CSV table of C-alpha atoms and ligand atoms in Angstrom, one decimal:
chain,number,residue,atom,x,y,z
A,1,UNK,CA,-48.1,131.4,9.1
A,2,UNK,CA,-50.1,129.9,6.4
A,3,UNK,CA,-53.4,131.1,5.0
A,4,UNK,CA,-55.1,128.4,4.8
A,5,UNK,CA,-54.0,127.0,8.1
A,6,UNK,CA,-54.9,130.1,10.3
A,7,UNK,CA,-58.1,130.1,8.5
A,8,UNK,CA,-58.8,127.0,9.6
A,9,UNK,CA,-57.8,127.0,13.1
A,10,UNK,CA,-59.9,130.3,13.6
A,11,UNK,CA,-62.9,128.6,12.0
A,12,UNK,CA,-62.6,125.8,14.4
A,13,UNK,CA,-62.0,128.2,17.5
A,14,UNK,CA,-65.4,129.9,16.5
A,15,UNK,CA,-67.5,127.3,15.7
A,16,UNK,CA,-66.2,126.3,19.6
A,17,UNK,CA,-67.8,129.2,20.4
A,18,UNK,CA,-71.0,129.7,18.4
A,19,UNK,CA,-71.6,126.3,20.0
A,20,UNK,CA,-71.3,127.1,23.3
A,21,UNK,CA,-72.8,130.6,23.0
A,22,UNK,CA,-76.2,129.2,20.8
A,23,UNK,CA,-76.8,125.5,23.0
A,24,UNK,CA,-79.5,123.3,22.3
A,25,UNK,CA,-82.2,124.0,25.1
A,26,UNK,CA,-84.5,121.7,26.9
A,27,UNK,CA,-87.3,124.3,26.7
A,28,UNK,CA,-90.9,124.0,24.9
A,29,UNK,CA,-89.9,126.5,22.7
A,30,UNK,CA,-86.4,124.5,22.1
A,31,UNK,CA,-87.2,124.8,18.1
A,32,UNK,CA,-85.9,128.1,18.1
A,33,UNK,CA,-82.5,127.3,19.2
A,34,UNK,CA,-82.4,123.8,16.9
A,35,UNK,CA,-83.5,126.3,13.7
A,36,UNK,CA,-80.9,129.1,14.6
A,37,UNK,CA,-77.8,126.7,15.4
A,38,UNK,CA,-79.2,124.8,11.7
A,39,UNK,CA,-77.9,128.3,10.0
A,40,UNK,CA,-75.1,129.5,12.6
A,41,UNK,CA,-73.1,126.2,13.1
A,42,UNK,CA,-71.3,124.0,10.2
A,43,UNK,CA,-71.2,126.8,7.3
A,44,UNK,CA,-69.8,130.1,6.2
A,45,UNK,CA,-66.8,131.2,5.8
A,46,UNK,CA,-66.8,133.1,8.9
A,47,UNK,CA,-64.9,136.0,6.7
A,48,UNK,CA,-65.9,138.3,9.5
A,49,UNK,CA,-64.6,137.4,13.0
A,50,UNK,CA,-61.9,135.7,11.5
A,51,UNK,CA,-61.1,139.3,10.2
A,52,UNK,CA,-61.9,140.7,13.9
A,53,UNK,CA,-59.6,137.8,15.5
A,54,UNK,CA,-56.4,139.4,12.8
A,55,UNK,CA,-57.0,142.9,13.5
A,56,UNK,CA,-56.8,142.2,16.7
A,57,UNK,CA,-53.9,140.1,16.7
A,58,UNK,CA,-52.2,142.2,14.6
A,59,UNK,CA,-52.4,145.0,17.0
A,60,UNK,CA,-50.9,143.1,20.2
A,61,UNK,CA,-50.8,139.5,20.4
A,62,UNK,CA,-53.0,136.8,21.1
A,63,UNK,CA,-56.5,138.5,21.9
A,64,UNK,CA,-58.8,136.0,23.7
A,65,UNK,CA,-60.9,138.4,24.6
A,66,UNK,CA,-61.8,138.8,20.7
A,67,UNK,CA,-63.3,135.3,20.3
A,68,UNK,CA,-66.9,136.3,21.9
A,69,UNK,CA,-67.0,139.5,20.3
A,70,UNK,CA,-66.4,137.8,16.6
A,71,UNK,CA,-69.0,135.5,17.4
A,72,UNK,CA,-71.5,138.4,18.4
A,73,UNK,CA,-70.8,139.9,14.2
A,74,UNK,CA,-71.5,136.5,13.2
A,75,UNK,CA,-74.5,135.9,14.8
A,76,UNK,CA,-75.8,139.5,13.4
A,77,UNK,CA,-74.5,138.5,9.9
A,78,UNK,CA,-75.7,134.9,10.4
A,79,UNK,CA,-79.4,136.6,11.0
A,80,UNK,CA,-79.6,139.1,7.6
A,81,UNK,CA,-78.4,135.6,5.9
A,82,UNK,CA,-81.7,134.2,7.0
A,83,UNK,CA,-83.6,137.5,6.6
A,84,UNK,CA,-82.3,138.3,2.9
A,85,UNK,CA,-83.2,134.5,2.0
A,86,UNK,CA,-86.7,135.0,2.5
A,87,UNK,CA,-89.5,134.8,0.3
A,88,UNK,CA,-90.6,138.4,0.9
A,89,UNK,CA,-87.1,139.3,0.1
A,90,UNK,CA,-84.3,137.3,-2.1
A,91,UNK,CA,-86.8,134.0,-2.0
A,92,UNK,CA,-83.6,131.6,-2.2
A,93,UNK,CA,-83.8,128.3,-1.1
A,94,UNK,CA,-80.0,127.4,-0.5
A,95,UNK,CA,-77.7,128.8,1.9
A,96,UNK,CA,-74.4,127.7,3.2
A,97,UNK,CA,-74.4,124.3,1.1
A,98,UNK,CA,-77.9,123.5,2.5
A,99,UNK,CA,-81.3,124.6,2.3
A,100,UNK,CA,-81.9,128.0,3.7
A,101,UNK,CA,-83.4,128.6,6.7
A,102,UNK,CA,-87.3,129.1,6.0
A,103,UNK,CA,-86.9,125.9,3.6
A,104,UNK,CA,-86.0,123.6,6.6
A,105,UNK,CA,-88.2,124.9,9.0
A,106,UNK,CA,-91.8,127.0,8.9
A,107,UNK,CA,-91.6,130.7,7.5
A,108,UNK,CA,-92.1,132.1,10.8
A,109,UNK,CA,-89.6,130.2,12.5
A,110,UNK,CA,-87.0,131.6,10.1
A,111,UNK,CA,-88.0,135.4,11.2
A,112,UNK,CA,-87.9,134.8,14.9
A,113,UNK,CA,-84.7,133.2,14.4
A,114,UNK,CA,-83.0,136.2,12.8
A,115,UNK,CA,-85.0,138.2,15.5
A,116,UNK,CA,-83.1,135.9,18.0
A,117,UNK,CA,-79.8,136.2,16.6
A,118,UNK,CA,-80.0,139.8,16.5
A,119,UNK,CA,-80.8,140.3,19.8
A,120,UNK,CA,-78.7,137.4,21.2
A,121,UNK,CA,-75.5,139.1,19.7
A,122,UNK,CA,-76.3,141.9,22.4
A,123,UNK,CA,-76.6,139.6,25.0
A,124,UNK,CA,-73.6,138.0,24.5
A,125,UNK,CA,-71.7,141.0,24.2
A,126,UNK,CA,-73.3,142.3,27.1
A,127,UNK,CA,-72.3,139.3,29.6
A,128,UNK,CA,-69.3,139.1,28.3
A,129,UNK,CA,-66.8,138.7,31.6
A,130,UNK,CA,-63.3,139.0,29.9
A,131,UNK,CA,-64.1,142.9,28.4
A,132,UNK,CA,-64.5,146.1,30.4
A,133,UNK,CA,-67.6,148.0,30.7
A,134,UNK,CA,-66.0,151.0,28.6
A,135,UNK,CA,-65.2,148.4,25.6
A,136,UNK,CA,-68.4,146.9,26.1
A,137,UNK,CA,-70.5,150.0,25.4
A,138,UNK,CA,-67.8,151.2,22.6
A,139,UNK,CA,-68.5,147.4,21.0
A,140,UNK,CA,-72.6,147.7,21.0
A,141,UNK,CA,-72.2,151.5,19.4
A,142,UNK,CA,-70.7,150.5,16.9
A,143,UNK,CA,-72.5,146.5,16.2
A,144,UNK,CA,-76.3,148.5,16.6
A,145,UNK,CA,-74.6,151.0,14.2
A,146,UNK,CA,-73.5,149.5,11.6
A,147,UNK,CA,-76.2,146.6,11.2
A,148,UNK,CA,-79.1,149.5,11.7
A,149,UNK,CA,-81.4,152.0,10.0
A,150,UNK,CA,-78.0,153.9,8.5
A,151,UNK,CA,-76.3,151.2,7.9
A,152,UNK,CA,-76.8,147.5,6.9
A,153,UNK,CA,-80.8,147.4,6.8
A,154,UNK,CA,-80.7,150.7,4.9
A,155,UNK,CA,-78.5,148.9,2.4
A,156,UNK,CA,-81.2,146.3,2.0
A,157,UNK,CA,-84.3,148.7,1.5
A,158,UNK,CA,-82.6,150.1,-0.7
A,159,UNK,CA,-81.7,147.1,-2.2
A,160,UNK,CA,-85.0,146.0,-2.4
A,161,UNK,CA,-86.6,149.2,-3.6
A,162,UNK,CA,-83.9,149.3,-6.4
A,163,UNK,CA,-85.1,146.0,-8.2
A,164,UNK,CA,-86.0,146.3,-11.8
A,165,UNK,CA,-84.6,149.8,-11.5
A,166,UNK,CA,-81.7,151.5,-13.5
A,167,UNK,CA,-79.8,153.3,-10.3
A,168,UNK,CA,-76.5,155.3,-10.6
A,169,UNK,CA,-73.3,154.1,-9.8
A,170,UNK,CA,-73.2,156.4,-6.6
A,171,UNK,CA,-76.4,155.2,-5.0
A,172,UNK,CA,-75.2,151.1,-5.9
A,173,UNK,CA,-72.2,152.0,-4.2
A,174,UNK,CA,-73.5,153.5,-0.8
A,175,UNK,CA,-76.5,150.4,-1.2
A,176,UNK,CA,-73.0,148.0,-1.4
A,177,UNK,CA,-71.0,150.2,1.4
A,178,UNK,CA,-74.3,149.9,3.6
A,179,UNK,CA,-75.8,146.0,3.2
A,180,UNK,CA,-72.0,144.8,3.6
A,181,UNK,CA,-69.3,147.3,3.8
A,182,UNK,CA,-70.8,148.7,7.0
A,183,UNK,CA,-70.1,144.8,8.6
A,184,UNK,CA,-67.2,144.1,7.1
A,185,UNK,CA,-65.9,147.3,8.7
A,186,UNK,CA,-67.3,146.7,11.8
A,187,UNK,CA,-65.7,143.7,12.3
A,188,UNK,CA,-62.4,145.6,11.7
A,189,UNK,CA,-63.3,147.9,14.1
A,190,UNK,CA,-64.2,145.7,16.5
A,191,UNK,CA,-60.6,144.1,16.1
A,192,UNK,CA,-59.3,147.6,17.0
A,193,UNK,CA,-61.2,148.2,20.3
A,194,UNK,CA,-60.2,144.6,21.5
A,195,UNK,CA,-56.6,145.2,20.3
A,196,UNK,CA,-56.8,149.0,22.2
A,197,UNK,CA,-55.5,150.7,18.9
A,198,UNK,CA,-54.7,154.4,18.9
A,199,UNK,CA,-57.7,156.6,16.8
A,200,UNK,CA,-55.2,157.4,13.9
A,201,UNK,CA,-54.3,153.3,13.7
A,202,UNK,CA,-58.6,152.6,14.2
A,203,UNK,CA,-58.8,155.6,10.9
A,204,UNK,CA,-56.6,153.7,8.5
A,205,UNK,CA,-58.3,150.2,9.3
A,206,UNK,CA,-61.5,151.6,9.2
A,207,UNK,CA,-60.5,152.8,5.6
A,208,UNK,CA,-59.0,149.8,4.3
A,209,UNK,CA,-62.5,147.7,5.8
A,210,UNK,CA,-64.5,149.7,3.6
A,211,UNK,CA,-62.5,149.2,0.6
A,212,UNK,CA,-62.5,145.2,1.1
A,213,UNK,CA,-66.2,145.4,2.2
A,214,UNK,CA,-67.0,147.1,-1.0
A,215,UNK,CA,-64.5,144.6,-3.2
A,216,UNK,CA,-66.4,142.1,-1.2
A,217,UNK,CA,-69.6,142.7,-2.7
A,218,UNK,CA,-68.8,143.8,-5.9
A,219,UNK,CA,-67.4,140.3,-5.9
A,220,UNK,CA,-70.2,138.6,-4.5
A,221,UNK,CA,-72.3,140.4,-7.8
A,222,UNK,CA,-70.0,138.6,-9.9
A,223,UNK,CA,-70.3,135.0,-8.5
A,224,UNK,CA,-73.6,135.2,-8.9
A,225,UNK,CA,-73.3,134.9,-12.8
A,226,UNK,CA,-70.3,133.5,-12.7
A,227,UNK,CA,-70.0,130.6,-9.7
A,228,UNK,CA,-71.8,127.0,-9.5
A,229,UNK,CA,-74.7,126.7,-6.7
A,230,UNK,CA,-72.0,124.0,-5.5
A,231,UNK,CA,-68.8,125.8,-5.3
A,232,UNK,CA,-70.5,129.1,-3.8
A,233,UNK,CA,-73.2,127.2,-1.6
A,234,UNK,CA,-76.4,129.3,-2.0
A,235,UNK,CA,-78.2,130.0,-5.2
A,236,UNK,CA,-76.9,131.6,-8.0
A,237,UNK,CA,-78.5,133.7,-10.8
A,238,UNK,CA,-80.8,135.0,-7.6
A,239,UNK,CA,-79.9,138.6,-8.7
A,240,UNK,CA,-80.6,137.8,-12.7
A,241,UNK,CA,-83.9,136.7,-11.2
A,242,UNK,CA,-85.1,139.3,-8.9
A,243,UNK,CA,-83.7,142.4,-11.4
A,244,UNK,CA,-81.2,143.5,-9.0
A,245,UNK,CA,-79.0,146.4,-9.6
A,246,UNK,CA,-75.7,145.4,-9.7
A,247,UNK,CA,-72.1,146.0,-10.8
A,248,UNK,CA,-72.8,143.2,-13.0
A,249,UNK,CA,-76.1,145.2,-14.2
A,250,UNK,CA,-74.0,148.4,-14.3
A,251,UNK,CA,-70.8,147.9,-15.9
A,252,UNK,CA,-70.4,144.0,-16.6
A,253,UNK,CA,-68.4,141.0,-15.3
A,254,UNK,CA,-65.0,142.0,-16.5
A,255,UNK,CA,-65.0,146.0,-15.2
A,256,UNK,CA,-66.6,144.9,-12.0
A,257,UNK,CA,-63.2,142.4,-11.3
A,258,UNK,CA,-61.3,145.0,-12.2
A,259,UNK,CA,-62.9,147.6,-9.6
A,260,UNK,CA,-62.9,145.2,-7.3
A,261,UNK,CA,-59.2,145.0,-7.7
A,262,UNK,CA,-58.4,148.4,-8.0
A,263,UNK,CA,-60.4,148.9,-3.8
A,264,UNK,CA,-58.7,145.3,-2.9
A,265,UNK,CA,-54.8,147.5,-4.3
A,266,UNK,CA,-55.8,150.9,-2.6
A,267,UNK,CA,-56.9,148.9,1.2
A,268,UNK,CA,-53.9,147.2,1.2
A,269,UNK,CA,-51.6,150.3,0.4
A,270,UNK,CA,-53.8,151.7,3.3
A,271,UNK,CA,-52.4,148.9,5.4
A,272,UNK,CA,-48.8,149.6,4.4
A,273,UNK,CA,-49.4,153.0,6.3
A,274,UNK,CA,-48.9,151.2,9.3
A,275,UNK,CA,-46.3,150.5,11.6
A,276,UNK,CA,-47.3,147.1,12.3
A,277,UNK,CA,-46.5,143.7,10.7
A,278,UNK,CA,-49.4,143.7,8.3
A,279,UNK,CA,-49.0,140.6,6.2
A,280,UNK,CA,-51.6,138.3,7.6
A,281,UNK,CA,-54.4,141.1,6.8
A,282,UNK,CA,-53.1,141.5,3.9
A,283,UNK,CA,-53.2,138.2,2.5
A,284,UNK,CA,-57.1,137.6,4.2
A,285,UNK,CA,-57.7,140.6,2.1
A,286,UNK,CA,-56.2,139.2,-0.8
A,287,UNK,CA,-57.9,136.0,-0.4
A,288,UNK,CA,-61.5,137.9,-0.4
A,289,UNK,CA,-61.1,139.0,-3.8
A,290,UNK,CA,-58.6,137.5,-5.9
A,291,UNK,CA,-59.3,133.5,-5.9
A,292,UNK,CA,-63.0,135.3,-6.6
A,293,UNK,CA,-61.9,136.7,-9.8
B,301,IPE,C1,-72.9,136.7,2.1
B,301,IPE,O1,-71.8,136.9,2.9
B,301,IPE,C2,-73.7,138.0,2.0
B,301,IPE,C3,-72.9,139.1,1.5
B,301,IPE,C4,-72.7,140.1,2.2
B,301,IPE,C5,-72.3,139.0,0.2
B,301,IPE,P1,-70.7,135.8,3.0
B,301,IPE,O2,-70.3,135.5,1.5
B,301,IPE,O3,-69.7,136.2,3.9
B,301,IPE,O4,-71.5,134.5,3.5
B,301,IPE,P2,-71.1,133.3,4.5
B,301,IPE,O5,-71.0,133.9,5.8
B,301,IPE,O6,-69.8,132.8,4.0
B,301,IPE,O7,-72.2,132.3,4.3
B,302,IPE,C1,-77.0,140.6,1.1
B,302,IPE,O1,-76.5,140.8,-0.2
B,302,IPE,C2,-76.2,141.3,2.0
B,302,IPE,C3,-76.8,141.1,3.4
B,302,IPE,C4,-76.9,142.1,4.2
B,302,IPE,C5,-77.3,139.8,3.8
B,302,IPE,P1,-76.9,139.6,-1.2
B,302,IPE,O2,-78.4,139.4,-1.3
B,302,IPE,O3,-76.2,139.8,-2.5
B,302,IPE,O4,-76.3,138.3,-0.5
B,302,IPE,P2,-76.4,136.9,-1.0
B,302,IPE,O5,-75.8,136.9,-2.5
B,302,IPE,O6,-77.8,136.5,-1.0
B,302,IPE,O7,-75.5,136.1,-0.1
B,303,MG,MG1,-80.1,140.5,-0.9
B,304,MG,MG1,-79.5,137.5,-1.3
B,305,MG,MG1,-75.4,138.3,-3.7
């Protein structure tokens, strides 16, 4: 099938979903669903579940039961979006081709909204009618794991505490495997729990996650001194700006591509390990990183 095209008929079935799992409420306090659908619905690139929805796929057909789980990632990636926008953190004031969050609405309504999100993604695992109980529990491990105190939020203390600072390459990589790899690979192994894959299958997708999570970022550094605000829909130069340590910071435009690369090369020789037809994941893979470049 064609890239392009199953990208897009993913992002369609999602934003189906979002929709119906985020409605507009008549409620007095309906401004908090307005504000969160504002920065869940019509944006992204919903890299995430579209890479739960493959795994899953990939493993054993057409995985319905996937949808509602991919939606649960994005609402937790959708919420540190909001968060890391902040003034108190990034201060940016675009986001998803359209003014971020606490720019459209008041300050405070931007935290409880990632506070919403965050816990709404549990919810919506949680009454989820089409997985079993075991799945369930196996999903919310690994969602409250990676997206918690060892994993994505440690990534952005640390990113935060690491402004103006000249870090080693070692502690930029786990801050870059934490803020984003940890997600990345959670979505891939949520694709494996829907999919039922066998622990030495789950082992190898786990590994290849964390190499394109990693690429991911490393790639991200780069657009922001190499994209356009318009192409790349949120601010750039936001790193330049706050003194973050970056690959860019650390070893320049050209090296960081090339690393980025090099993790892209070894994930998908990771995938080749497989008995399973791995070309779709391959080419998302290749699509995270190499159009980037
Ligand atoms: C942005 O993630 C934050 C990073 C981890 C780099 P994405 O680039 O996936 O953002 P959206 O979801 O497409 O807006
Ligand atoms: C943020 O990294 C990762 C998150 C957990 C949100 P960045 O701060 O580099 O993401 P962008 O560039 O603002 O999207
Ligand atoms: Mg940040
Ligand atoms: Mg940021
Ligand atoms: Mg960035």
């Amino acid at each position: 099938m064609d890239l392009a095209q199953y990208i897009i008929s993913k992002n369609v079935l999602i934003e189906k979903r979002l929709n119906e799992l985020v409605p507009e409420r008549d409620v007095p306090y309906r401004s908090l669903f307005t504000a969160a659908r504002y920065s869940l619905l019509g944006g992204g690139k919903r890299l995430r579940p579209i890479l739960t929805l493959a795994t899953a796929e990939m493993l054993g057909g057409n995985h319905d039961s996937a949808i509602t789980p991919a939606c649960a990632l994005e609402m937790i990636h959708t919420y540190s979006l909001i968060h890391d926008d902040l003034p108190c953190m990034d201060d940016d004031d675009f986001r998803r081709g359209k003014p971020s969050l606490h720019r459209a609405f008041p300050e405070g309504h931007a935290v409880l909204t990632g506070d919403f999100l965050l816990t709404h993604a549990f919810d919506v695992l949680v009454n989820d009618c089409s997985l079993s109980s075991e799945k369930k529990v196996r999903l919310i491990s690994i969602l409250s794991r990676s997206s918690g105190g060892d994993g994505m939020i440690a990534g952005q203390v640390m990113d935060l505490e690491s402004e103006g600072q000249l870090i080693d390459l070692s502690t930029l990589r786990f801050i870059h495997n934490s803020k984003t790899g940890a997600m990345i690979t959670a979505a891939i192994e949520f694709g494996c729990i829907v999919g039922d894959a066998t622990e030495k299958h789950s082992s190898i997708l786990r590994d290849f996650g964390r190499n394109i999570g990693l690429a991911f970022q490393i790639m991200d550094d780069v657009l922001d001194v190499t994209a356009s605000k318009q192409k790349h829909g949120k601010d750039i130069a936001s790193d330049v700006t706050n003194a973050k340590a970056t690959y860019v910071t650390l070893m320049g435009v050209e090296k960081s591509q090339e690393m980025a690369y090099n993790l892209l090369q070894e994930g998908v020789q990771q995938l080749k390990q497989l008995p399973l037809d791995v070309s779709l994941l391959t080419r998302l893979a290749e699509s995270l990183v190499i159009p980037r470049i």
